[in-house]
Short mmCIF file of C-alpha atoms and ligand atoms in Angstrom, two decimals:
data_model
loop_
_atom_site.label_atom_id
_atom_site.label_comp_id
_atom_site.label_asym_id
_atom_site.label_seq_id
_atom_site.Cartn_x
_atom_site.Cartn_y
_atom_site.Cartn_z
CA MET A 750 18.36 30.82 -7.88
CA ALA A 751 17.27 29.79 -4.39
CA ALA A 752 19.60 28.02 -2.74
CA GLN A 753 18.59 24.19 -1.78
CA THR A 754 18.93 22.34 0.96
CA ASP A 755 20.82 19.09 0.97
CA THR A 756 18.47 16.02 1.62
CA TYR A 757 19.75 15.34 4.94
CA THR A 758 19.78 18.82 6.34
CA ALA A 759 15.64 19.32 5.26
CA LEU A 760 15.04 16.61 6.71
CA VAL A 761 16.30 17.18 10.33
CA ASN A 762 15.22 20.66 9.74
CA GLN A 763 10.49 18.10 10.43
CA PRO A 764 10.02 17.73 13.73
CA LEU A 765 10.52 14.18 13.56
CA GLY A 766 13.94 14.92 11.83
CA GLN A 767 15.08 16.55 14.61
CA LYS A 768 13.84 13.98 17.69
CA ILE A 769 15.73 11.77 15.91
CA ALA A 770 18.61 13.14 15.25
CA ALA A 771 18.84 14.44 18.48
CA ALA A 772 17.69 11.08 20.25
CA LEU A 773 20.52 9.47 17.76
CA GLY A 774 23.46 12.63 18.69
CA LEU A 775 23.47 13.30 14.80
CA PRO A 776 24.57 16.46 13.65
CA GLN A 777 21.62 18.76 12.90
CA PRO A 778 22.42 21.21 10.70
CA ALA A 779 20.35 24.85 10.28
CA VAL A 780 18.35 25.72 7.43
CA LEU A 781 20.58 28.83 6.83
CA ARG A 782 18.98 32.41 6.43
CA ARG A 783 20.45 33.50 2.90
CA TYR A 784 20.30 36.92 1.09
CA GLU A 785 17.16 37.87 -0.73
CA PRO A 786 16.39 41.48 -2.42
CA GLY A 787 14.66 43.70 0.25
CA GLN A 788 15.22 41.58 2.86
CA ARG A 789 16.02 43.39 5.93
CA LEU A 790 19.65 43.46 6.97
CA VAL A 791 19.25 41.69 10.03
CA GLU A 792 15.62 40.28 11.65
CA GLY A 793 16.03 41.96 15.17
CA SER A 794 18.18 43.72 18.04
CA VAL A 795 22.12 44.20 17.45
CA LEU A 796 23.81 44.83 20.49
CA VAL A 797 27.47 46.64 20.23
CA LEU A 798 30.34 45.59 23.36
CA GLY A 799 33.95 47.18 23.56
CA ASP A 800 34.54 50.63 25.54
CA GLY A 801 37.06 52.31 22.21
CA HIS A 802 36.49 54.21 19.94
CA ALA A 803 35.32 51.48 17.11
CA ALA A 804 31.81 50.96 19.49
CA ASP A 805 31.12 54.38 18.70
CA GLU A 806 31.86 54.28 15.61
CA ALA A 807 29.92 50.69 15.13
CA ALA A 808 26.87 52.60 16.81
CA ALA A 809 26.10 55.35 14.92
CA VAL A 810 26.80 53.36 11.28
CA LEU A 811 24.10 50.62 12.52
CA LEU A 812 21.88 53.17 13.24
CA ASP A 813 22.11 54.73 10.00
CA TRP A 814 21.22 51.76 8.52
CA ASP A 815 17.95 52.32 11.37
CA LEU A 816 18.65 49.37 13.24
CA ASP A 817 18.04 48.64 16.49
CA VAL A 818 20.99 49.20 18.49
CA ARG A 819 21.53 48.49 22.17
CA ARG A 820 24.36 48.94 24.75
CA GLN A 821 23.46 47.28 27.29
CA PRO A 822 21.67 43.85 27.08
CA SER A 823 18.79 42.74 29.35
CA PRO A 824 18.08 39.38 30.18
CA SER A 825 15.09 39.31 28.79
CA ASP A 826 16.43 40.80 25.21
CA ARG A 827 16.48 39.08 22.13
CA PHE A 828 20.14 39.93 19.91
CA SER A 829 20.21 38.44 15.77
CA ALA A 830 24.36 39.84 15.69
CA VAL A 831 26.84 41.07 18.54
CA ILE A 832 29.74 43.53 17.43
CA ALA A 833 32.12 43.49 19.79
CA CYS A 834 35.23 45.91 19.53
CA TYR A 835 38.04 45.69 20.68
CA ASP A 836 40.20 48.07 18.91
CA ASN A 837 42.14 49.74 22.49
CA VAL A 838 43.23 46.63 23.91
CA VAL A 839 46.84 46.52 24.51
CA ALA A 840 47.69 43.71 26.42
CA PRO A 841 45.59 39.91 27.32
CA GLY A 842 44.58 41.83 30.67
CA ASP A 843 41.83 43.56 27.96
CA LEU A 844 40.23 40.97 26.73
CA SER A 845 38.20 39.64 29.64
CA ALA A 846 35.47 42.13 29.96
CA THR A 847 33.97 42.24 25.99
CA THR A 848 34.65 38.49 26.22
CA LEU A 849 33.37 37.76 28.79
CA HIS A 850 30.56 40.09 28.63
CA LEU A 851 30.26 37.86 24.70
CA GLY A 852 29.61 35.05 26.29
CA SER A 853 27.20 36.09 28.81
CA VAL A 854 25.04 36.70 26.24
CA GLN A 855 25.50 33.96 23.54
CA ARG A 856 22.60 32.57 24.59
CA GLN A 857 20.06 35.24 23.96
CA LEU A 858 21.39 34.89 20.46
CA GLY A 859 18.70 34.00 17.19
CA PRO A 860 19.11 31.55 14.29
CA SER A 861 21.29 32.78 11.87
CA ALA A 862 23.23 34.70 14.63
CA ARG A 863 26.36 37.52 13.63
CA VAL A 864 28.96 38.23 16.06
CA ILE A 865 31.23 40.03 14.54
CA THR A 866 34.73 41.10 16.09
CA VAL A 867 36.41 44.23 15.44
CA PHE A 868 40.13 44.45 16.17
CA ARG A 869 43.81 46.30 15.23
CA ASP A 870 45.89 44.38 12.54
CA PRO A 871 47.99 41.73 15.10
CA ALA A 872 51.17 42.75 12.08
CA GLY A 873 50.82 46.01 13.19
CA THR A 874 52.46 46.31 16.96
CA ASP A 875 55.75 45.31 17.61
CA ARG A 876 55.04 45.56 21.09
CA PRO A 877 55.29 41.91 22.44
CA ALA A 878 52.12 42.04 24.72
CA THR A 879 49.49 44.44 22.19
CA ARG A 880 50.10 42.14 19.01
CA ALA A 881 49.34 38.89 21.68
CA ALA A 882 46.29 40.95 22.93
CA ARG A 883 45.13 41.43 19.29
CA GLN A 884 46.65 38.08 17.76
CA GLY A 885 44.07 36.65 20.65
CA VAL A 886 40.75 38.27 19.67
CA GLU A 887 41.30 35.74 16.85
CA GLY A 888 42.12 32.93 17.99
CA MET A 889 39.09 33.49 20.58
CA THR A 890 36.84 34.55 17.23
CA ARG A 891 37.99 31.35 15.60
CA SER A 892 36.33 29.13 18.45
CA LEU A 893 33.39 31.01 18.99
CA ALA A 894 32.49 29.87 15.80
CA HIS A 895 32.79 26.54 16.40
CA GLU A 896 30.38 27.20 19.24
CA MET A 897 28.11 28.75 17.54
CA ARG A 898 24.19 27.43 16.95
CA ARG A 899 21.32 27.35 14.74
CA GLY A 900 23.09 28.66 11.44
CA GLY A 901 25.22 31.13 13.66
CA THR A 902 28.38 32.36 12.54
CA ALA A 903 31.04 34.44 14.40
CA ASN A 904 33.84 36.27 12.15
CA GLY A 905 36.71 39.39 12.62
CA ILE A 906 37.06 42.82 11.09
CA ILE A 907 41.09 43.64 10.95
CA LEU A 908 41.88 47.50 10.63
CA GLY A 909 44.56 48.83 9.32
CA GLN A 910 46.93 50.65 11.56
CA ASP A 911 44.42 54.26 11.14
CA ILE A 912 41.99 52.85 9.59
CA ALA A 913 37.99 54.07 11.16
CA LEU A 914 35.78 50.96 11.47
CA SER A 915 33.73 54.03 9.82
CA ALA A 916 36.25 54.25 6.86
CA PRO A 917 34.01 52.45 3.61
CA GLY A 918 35.65 49.66 3.45
CA ALA A 919 35.35 48.62 6.78
CA VAL A 920 31.82 49.95 6.69
CA GLY A 921 31.13 47.74 3.20
CA ALA A 922 33.47 45.06 4.97
CA LEU A 923 30.87 45.02 8.65
CA ARG A 924 27.82 45.13 6.23
CA PHE A 925 28.58 41.89 4.80
CA LEU A 926 29.22 40.11 7.45
CA LEU A 927 26.59 40.89 8.76
CA SER A 928 23.95 40.66 5.99
CA ALA A 929 23.12 37.17 4.37
CA ARG A 930 24.56 37.30 1.90
CA SER A 931 28.01 35.66 4.34
CA ALA A 932 26.18 32.95 5.03
CA PHE A 933 28.33 30.11 4.70
CA VAL A 934 31.95 32.47 5.90
CA SER A 935 32.41 31.84 9.57
CA GLY A 936 35.29 31.51 11.69
CA GLN A 937 37.04 34.37 8.89
CA PHE A 938 38.98 37.93 9.30
CA ILE A 939 38.81 40.47 6.92
CA PRO A 940 41.64 43.07 6.46
CA VAL A 941 40.91 46.36 6.01
CA GLY A 942 44.21 47.57 5.09
CA THR A 943 43.66 51.80 3.70
CA ASP A 944 40.29 54.12 2.82
CA GLY A 945 39.70 53.37 -0.24
CA GLY A 946 36.67 52.50 -1.25
CA SER A 947 33.47 54.31 -1.52
CA ARG A 948 29.37 53.69 0.37
CA PRO A 949 27.44 52.62 -2.97
CA ALA A 950 24.40 55.35 -3.47
CA ASP A 951 22.41 51.82 -3.43
CA TRP A 952 23.26 49.03 -0.97
CA GLU A 953 20.70 46.60 -3.48
CA ARG A 954 22.59 47.74 -6.97
CA PRO A 955 25.94 47.76 -5.48
CA LEU A 956 27.66 46.97 -8.81
CA ALA A 957 25.29 49.28 -10.87
CA GLY A 958 26.86 50.31 -13.84
CA LYS A 959 30.05 48.10 -13.88
CA VAL A 960 31.63 45.76 -16.80
CA ALA A 961 32.28 42.60 -15.20
CA VAL A 962 34.06 39.63 -16.85
CA VAL A 963 32.97 36.07 -15.33
CA THR A 964 35.50 33.10 -16.73
CA GLY A 965 33.92 30.22 -16.27
CA ALA A 966 30.13 31.31 -16.45
CA ALA A 967 28.42 28.61 -17.95
CA ARG A 968 28.05 26.31 -15.18
CA GLY A 969 28.69 25.63 -11.38
CA ILE A 970 29.25 28.74 -8.77
CA GLY A 971 30.43 30.66 -12.46
CA ALA A 972 26.95 30.40 -13.01
CA ALA A 973 25.94 31.89 -10.06
CA ILE A 974 28.89 34.67 -9.97
CA ALA A 975 26.85 36.29 -12.79
CA GLU A 976 23.62 36.07 -11.66
CA THR A 977 24.29 37.76 -8.58
CA LEU A 978 26.56 39.92 -10.53
CA HIS A 979 23.79 40.88 -12.58
CA ARG A 980 21.53 41.23 -9.14
CA ASP A 981 23.47 43.66 -7.67
CA GLY A 982 23.44 45.33 -11.37
CA ALA A 983 26.80 44.70 -13.30
CA THR A 984 26.66 44.33 -16.89
CA ILE A 985 27.98 40.73 -17.26
CA VAL A 986 30.71 39.03 -20.02
CA GLY A 987 31.13 35.37 -19.40
CA VAL A 988 33.33 33.79 -20.82
CA ASP A 989 33.68 29.59 -21.46
CA VAL A 990 35.26 27.13 -24.15
CA PRO A 991 33.53 26.84 -27.19
CA ALA A 992 32.42 23.11 -25.95
CA ALA A 993 30.65 25.82 -23.48
CA GLY A 994 28.89 27.65 -25.72
CA GLU A 995 25.20 27.12 -25.49
CA ALA A 996 25.09 25.93 -21.43
CA LEU A 997 27.06 29.90 -21.54
CA ALA A 998 24.53 31.18 -24.12
CA GLY A 999 21.56 30.37 -22.10
CA VAL A 1000 23.35 31.86 -18.47
CA VAL A 1001 24.55 35.16 -20.27
CA ASN A 1002 20.94 35.85 -22.48
CA ARG A 1003 19.22 34.84 -19.38
CA LEU A 1004 21.04 38.01 -18.01
CA SER A 1005 20.82 40.28 -20.97
CA GLY A 1006 24.81 40.53 -20.57
CA THR A 1007 27.21 39.23 -23.45
CA ALA A 1008 28.91 35.54 -24.09
CA LEU A 1009 32.54 35.14 -25.00
CA GLN A 1010 33.61 31.56 -26.58
CA LEU A 1011 37.85 31.60 -25.86
CA ASP A 1012 39.99 28.89 -23.65
CA ILE A 1013 41.56 30.70 -21.28
CA THR A 1014 45.35 28.61 -21.69
CA ALA A 1015 44.77 30.96 -25.50
CA PRO A 1016 48.02 33.40 -25.19
CA ASP A 1017 45.96 36.53 -26.56
CA ALA A 1018 43.25 35.37 -24.52
CA GLY A 1019 43.45 38.27 -22.50
CA ARG A 1020 43.40 41.04 -25.21
CA ARG A 1021 41.19 39.17 -25.93
CA ILE A 1022 38.35 39.77 -23.72
CA LEU A 1023 39.62 43.97 -23.49
CA ALA A 1024 38.70 43.66 -27.02
CA HIS A 1025 35.03 42.56 -26.67
CA CYS A 1026 34.77 43.93 -23.97
CA ALA A 1027 35.47 47.44 -25.93
CA GLU A 1028 33.47 46.54 -28.53
CA ARG A 1029 30.44 45.69 -26.91
CA HIS A 1030 30.19 47.40 -23.74
CA GLY A 1031 32.81 50.04 -24.23
CA ARG A 1032 35.05 49.41 -20.39
CA MET A 1033 35.95 47.29 -18.11
CA ASP A 1034 35.55 47.04 -14.10
CA ILE A 1035 35.93 43.71 -12.84
CA VAL A 1036 37.00 40.43 -13.61
CA VAL A 1037 36.44 37.20 -11.55
CA HIS A 1038 39.13 34.84 -12.89
CA ASN A 1039 36.41 31.30 -12.00
CA ALA A 1040 37.93 29.37 -14.48
CA GLY A 1041 38.80 26.10 -12.91
CA ILE A 1042 39.22 21.68 -13.83
CA THR A 1043 40.56 19.50 -11.24
CA ARG A 1044 42.70 15.93 -12.73
CA ASP A 1045 43.33 14.35 -9.89
CA LYS A 1046 45.73 11.69 -9.38
CA LYS A 1047 48.42 10.44 -5.94
CA LEU A 1048 51.66 11.78 -7.00
CA ALA A 1049 52.71 8.52 -7.63
CA ASN A 1050 50.55 8.42 -10.56
CA MET A 1051 50.88 11.87 -12.00
CA ASP A 1052 51.63 12.52 -15.36
CA ALA A 1053 52.89 15.83 -17.56
CA ALA A 1054 49.51 16.07 -18.59
CA ARG A 1055 47.54 15.94 -15.74
CA TRP A 1056 50.35 18.29 -14.09
CA ASP A 1057 50.52 20.51 -16.65
CA ALA A 1058 46.71 21.28 -18.03
CA VAL A 1059 45.54 22.45 -14.09
CA MET A 1060 48.76 25.03 -13.38
CA ALA A 1061 48.11 26.82 -17.72
CA VAL A 1062 43.64 26.80 -16.57
CA ASN A 1063 43.55 27.43 -12.23
CA ILE A 1064 46.39 29.60 -12.41
CA GLU A 1065 49.30 30.25 -15.44
CA SER A 1066 45.93 31.42 -17.47
CA GLN A 1067 44.99 34.37 -14.78
CA LEU A 1068 49.06 35.12 -14.15
CA ALA A 1069 49.16 35.82 -18.23
CA MET A 1070 45.89 37.89 -19.14
CA ASN A 1071 46.60 40.01 -15.64
CA ARG A 1072 49.40 40.91 -16.95
CA GLU A 1073 46.78 42.42 -20.27
CA PHE A 1074 44.99 44.15 -17.49
CA LEU A 1075 47.24 45.62 -15.97
CA ALA A 1076 48.65 47.47 -18.97
CA ALA A 1077 45.62 48.42 -20.57
CA SER A 1078 44.20 49.41 -16.90
CA GLY A 1079 43.24 53.23 -16.76
CA GLN A 1080 44.04 53.72 -21.02
CA GLY A 1081 40.22 53.19 -22.00
CA VAL A 1082 39.11 49.79 -21.69
CA ALA A 1083 39.63 49.18 -18.71
CA SER A 1084 39.10 50.84 -15.49
CA ASP A 1085 41.60 52.75 -13.52
CA GLY A 1086 39.71 50.92 -10.48
CA LEU A 1087 39.59 47.44 -11.96
CA ARG A 1088 38.46 45.00 -9.57
CA ILE A 1089 39.76 41.16 -9.64
CA ALA A 1090 38.82 38.80 -8.19
CA ALA A 1091 40.00 34.50 -7.76
CA LEU A 1092 39.08 31.21 -7.37
CA ALA A 1093 41.67 29.44 -5.23
CA SER A 1094 40.60 26.80 -3.19
CA THR A 1095 40.77 25.42 0.93
CA SER A 1096 42.81 22.59 -0.85
CA GLY A 1097 45.40 25.25 -1.56
CA ILE A 1098 45.08 25.99 2.55
CA ALA A 1099 44.90 22.09 3.18
CA GLY A 1100 46.55 20.62 0.36
CA ASN A 1101 44.35 16.98 -0.25
CA ALA A 1102 45.42 13.50 -1.46
CA GLY A 1103 45.38 13.25 -5.03
CA GLN A 1104 45.65 16.75 -5.41
CA THR A 1105 48.71 18.07 -5.77
CA ASN A 1106 48.14 19.72 -9.51
CA TYR A 1107 45.34 21.62 -7.93
CA ALA A 1108 46.63 22.21 -3.93
CA ALA A 1109 49.66 24.01 -6.28
CA SER A 1110 47.88 26.23 -9.03
CA LYS A 1111 45.25 27.22 -6.06
CA ALA A 1112 48.18 27.99 -3.32
CA GLY A 1113 49.60 30.05 -6.40
CA VAL A 1114 46.47 31.70 -6.60
CA MET A 1115 46.82 32.87 -3.04
CA GLY A 1116 50.09 33.97 -3.67
CA MET A 1117 49.20 35.46 -6.97
CA VAL A 1118 46.80 38.20 -5.36
CA ALA A 1119 48.47 39.01 -2.39
CA ALA A 1120 51.81 39.82 -5.10
CA THR A 1121 49.06 41.00 -7.63
CA ALA A 1122 47.88 43.86 -5.23
CA ARG A 1123 51.11 45.19 -4.74
CA LEU A 1124 51.55 46.17 -8.35
CA MET A 1125 47.57 47.41 -8.30
CA ALA A 1126 48.64 49.62 -5.91
CA GLY A 1127 51.15 51.46 -7.89
CA VAL A 1128 51.16 53.92 -10.38
CA GLY A 1129 48.82 54.42 -13.26
CA ILE A 1130 46.47 51.16 -11.46
CA GLY A 1131 44.85 51.98 -7.84
CA GLY A 1132 47.54 54.69 -5.34
CA ASP A 1133 44.79 56.61 -4.72
CA GLU A 1134 40.84 56.06 -3.61
CA GLY A 1135 39.78 54.78 -7.13
CA GLY A 1136 42.56 52.82 -6.98
CA GLY A 1137 41.76 49.04 -7.77
CA THR A 1138 42.19 45.89 -5.50
CA ILE A 1139 42.46 42.16 -5.76
CA ASN A 1140 41.51 39.32 -3.65
CA ALA A 1141 40.33 35.42 -3.66
CA VAL A 1142 37.56 33.75 -2.70
CA ALA A 1143 38.71 29.99 -1.11
CA PRO A 1144 35.52 27.51 -1.32
CA GLY A 1145 35.13 24.38 1.23
CA PHE A 1146 33.14 21.43 -0.13
CA ILE A 1147 30.32 23.45 -1.93
CA GLU A 1148 27.58 21.53 -4.12
CA THR A 1149 27.95 22.11 -7.13
CA GLU A 1150 28.64 19.16 -10.15
CA MET A 1151 32.84 18.70 -8.85
CA THR A 1152 32.42 18.11 -5.28
CA ALA A 1153 29.41 15.64 -6.78
CA ARG A 1154 31.47 12.97 -8.19
CA ILE A 1155 33.44 12.70 -4.93
CA PRO A 1156 31.97 8.78 -3.69
CA LEU A 1157 29.23 9.13 -1.41
CA ALA A 1158 30.94 8.18 2.16
CA THR A 1159 33.64 10.94 1.82
CA ARG A 1160 30.86 13.54 0.30
CA GLU A 1161 28.93 12.44 4.09
CA VAL A 1162 32.15 13.12 5.46
CA GLY A 1163 33.19 16.70 3.60
CA ARG A 1164 29.08 17.96 4.67
CA ARG A 1165 29.07 17.63 8.02
CA LEU A 1166 33.11 18.31 9.03
CA ASN A 1167 32.34 22.36 9.39
CA SER A 1168 30.41 24.56 11.67
CA LEU A 1169 27.31 24.88 9.58
CA GLN A 1170 27.24 20.80 10.03
CA GLN A 1171 26.44 21.62 5.79
CA GLY A 1172 27.62 22.07 2.11
CA GLY A 1173 28.08 25.49 0.80
CA GLN A 1174 25.95 26.79 -2.04
CA PRO A 1175 27.26 28.26 -5.66
CA VAL A 1176 25.67 31.17 -3.98
CA ASP A 1177 27.43 31.15 -1.26
CA VAL A 1178 30.72 32.14 -3.05
CA ALA A 1179 29.09 34.74 -5.23
CA GLU A 1180 28.04 36.54 -2.78
CA ALA A 1181 31.92 36.88 -1.38
CA ILE A 1182 33.18 37.66 -4.37
CA ALA A 1183 29.70 39.82 -5.54
CA PHE A 1184 31.18 41.70 -1.72
CA LEU A 1185 34.83 41.93 -2.98
CA VAL A 1186 34.34 43.21 -6.81
CA SER A 1187 32.32 46.26 -5.19
CA ASP A 1188 33.73 48.96 -4.60
CA ALA A 1189 32.99 48.56 -0.65
CA ALA A 1190 35.72 46.63 -0.04
CA GLY A 1191 38.38 49.34 -1.72
CA GLY A 1192 40.28 48.78 2.06
CA THR A 1193 40.88 45.19 1.18
CA SER A 1194 43.17 43.84 -1.15
CA GLY A 1195 45.61 41.21 -1.94
CA HIS A 1196 43.72 39.00 0.99
CA THR A 1197 42.01 34.99 0.90
CA LEU A 1198 38.11 34.88 2.05
CA ARG A 1199 37.53 31.72 2.59
CA VAL A 1200 34.46 30.07 2.50
CA CYS A 1201 33.66 26.90 4.04
CA GLY A 1202 31.56 26.83 7.22
CA GLN A 1203 34.76 26.70 8.86
CA GLY A 1204 35.69 23.07 6.91
CA LEU A 1205 39.36 22.74 5.11
CA MET A 1206 37.65 20.14 2.87
CA GLY A 1207 36.66 19.68 -0.55
CA ALA A 1208 37.66 20.55 -4.28
P1 LIG B 2130 32.94 23.50 -12.75
O1 LIG B 2130 33.78 22.33 -13.35
O2 LIG B 2130 31.79 23.13 -12.44
O3 LIG B 2130 32.88 24.89 -13.99
C1 LIG B 2130 34.23 25.01 -14.43
C2 LIG B 2130 34.20 26.17 -15.45
O4 LIG B 2130 34.92 25.67 -16.29
C3 LIG B 2130 33.27 25.06 -16.52
O5 LIG B 2130 32.40 26.05 -17.32
C4 LIG B 2130 34.51 24.80 -17.58
O6 LIG B 2130 33.57 24.76 -18.74
C5 LIG B 2130 34.82 26.06 -17.73
N1 LIG B 2130 36.51 26.35 -17.83
C6 LIG B 2130 37.40 25.37 -17.47
N2 LIG B 2130 38.69 25.81 -18.52
C7 LIG B 2130 38.55 26.01 -18.57
C8 LIG B 2130 39.03 27.14 -20.04
N3 LIG B 2130 40.37 26.90 -20.23
N4 LIG B 2130 38.73 28.23 -20.70
C9 LIG B 2130 37.29 28.31 -20.19
N5 LIG B 2130 36.74 28.41 -19.76
C10 LIG B 2130 37.73 26.72 -19.20
O7 LIG B 2130 34.04 23.65 -11.26
P2 LIG B 2130 32.86 24.82 -10.61
O8 LIG B 2130 32.83 24.06 -8.95
O9 LIG B 2130 31.92 25.88 -10.08
O10 LIG B 2130 34.01 25.42 -10.03
C11 LIG B 2130 34.56 27.15 -10.09
C12 LIG B 2130 35.97 27.09 -9.74
O11 LIG B 2130 35.77 27.07 -8.48
C13 LIG B 2130 36.49 27.20 -9.76
O12 LIG B 2130 38.47 27.37 -10.10
C14 LIG B 2130 37.13 26.23 -8.67
O13 LIG B 2130 38.01 24.86 -8.98
C15 LIG B 2130 36.72 26.50 -7.52
N6 LIG B 2130 36.20 25.19 -6.57
C16 LIG B 2130 35.54 24.62 -6.63
C17 LIG B 2130 35.33 24.42 -4.99
C18 LIG B 2130 33.68 23.57 -5.02
O14 LIG B 2130 33.27 22.51 -4.39
N7 LIG B 2130 32.49 22.86 -6.16
C19 LIG B 2130 35.92 24.08 -4.43
C20 LIG B 2130 36.33 25.62 -4.19
C21 LIG B 2130 36.94 25.41 -5.56
#
C-alpha cells in the first residue's frame, strides 16, 4: 500500500528538477511524510505555546508519549511541530502574543511539520468579542496552512465548552493531527464536543477486535480503507456489486476478511449486511459508506437516469442502511458504540460544473451525518461514554481511477491548486476514516473532515 508520488512531484524532488522548478517559478511539491507502522509519532522536538490550561495539558500528553517538549524556543532549535493554545482568549487583542510567537519560529520548522491550534468553540459563547477572538484563530490557522512549506500542515482542534485537551477525544485528535496519518489534511478543524471515547490500549492497533464493514471495497479508496482498517486491527467485511466480485475477493482474501456481493441500493441491503456480520463474525462495530458513483452532465443535459442513479447510490442507500443499523444497534449484532463514516466530497462543498447530481448527493451526505449524529446521541445507541458516532470525510483531489479520467490539463491544475501542490493518495482518505471510526475520535460526531490539502477541486 506504498503511497505513490506523481511524476512531476518525483521530478522536482531530484536535485536537477528542483533547480529548474525554482528557476522557472514552478510549484515545488514536497514528498509528504506518510504513516508506517512502528514509525516515530514525530521526528523531532515539539514546541507548546500559550498560557492557558490547554498548553499545560498538551505538554503533559506529549511527555506521556515520550516526545521532546519545549515551552521556550531558542534560535538554534528545530521543531517538528508547534501546538499553539488559545483556549483562554476572550477578545481579539488576546491573539497577538501567541500568534507572533508562532510566527517567530516558522523558519525553525522541519519538513512535513505540523502546526496545531487549540481553541474553544466560537459558537459556544454569546459574547461578541470572545466569539470574534475564537473565530479569529480559525482564520489565522487557515492562512498559515497556505503559508506552510515543505509538506507542512496547519490544523486546529475546537474544544467544546467544558472539554479539556486531556479528554480522550481531544487527545485522539491531537495525535492524529501530529502524526503522518494526517499528511493530506491541512487548514481543517476537528471539533471535540463531548468527553466520549477512550484512549486505545495500543495506538498502533486502535481497531483491534472490531468488525468493520466497508462498501465499495473492491478498488480505489474503498480498497485503501479496507487495508488501512485491517492494518489498525479490524476484521474486514468488504461489500461491492457482484460485477466487481473477483476484485472484491482479491482485496478481502489478502486481508483475511469476508466478502459480501451486494448492490447497496437493494431495499434489503442493510438487513443483509447485518445478517452477514451476525453469521460470519457475530458483531458489527464500524460501517464505512464508501461506495459512490459519478454520472457527470451539465444540468441542461441531465436526464433522470443519471440524476436518480447518483442519488440512489451516494445518499439514499446510506439513509436506508443507517435506519436498519440504528434500529438494530445494541440488540446483538450492531454494537452499541457503533461508528459510522461516510464519503462526502469537496464537490459537495464548493460545487463543480457538470456535477449537480453528485454535489447534491455529497452535500446530502454531510447533512445526513449532522442529523444522524443527534439520533445516535439519543437512547439505545450512544448517549453515554460508549455512545455511537457518525462523521464524514470529504476528499479533494485524490489520485484514483475516478480522477485519472479527468482531461490532463484540468487534472494537472487540480493537482497543483492546493496548499500541498499535489493530489492526495487513497491512503490519505483511509487514514482519516480510520481515525474517525476509532474510539480515540469518540468526542467527535456529526462532522465532515476535508482531506484535500486545502484545495476545493476534485470529484
Ligand atoms: P471507484 O469508482 O474507484 O470505486 C467505487 C467502488 O464502489 C467500486 O468498487 C464500485 O463497484 C462500488 N460501487 C458502486 N456502486 C455500488 C453499489 N450500488 N453497490 C455496491 N458497490 C458499489 O471510486 P473511488 O474514487 O474509490 O471513490 C470512493 C468514494 O470516494 C466515492 O464515494 C467517491 O464519490 C468518493 N470521492 C472520491 C474522490 C476521488 O478523488 N477519487 C474525491 C471525492 C470523493
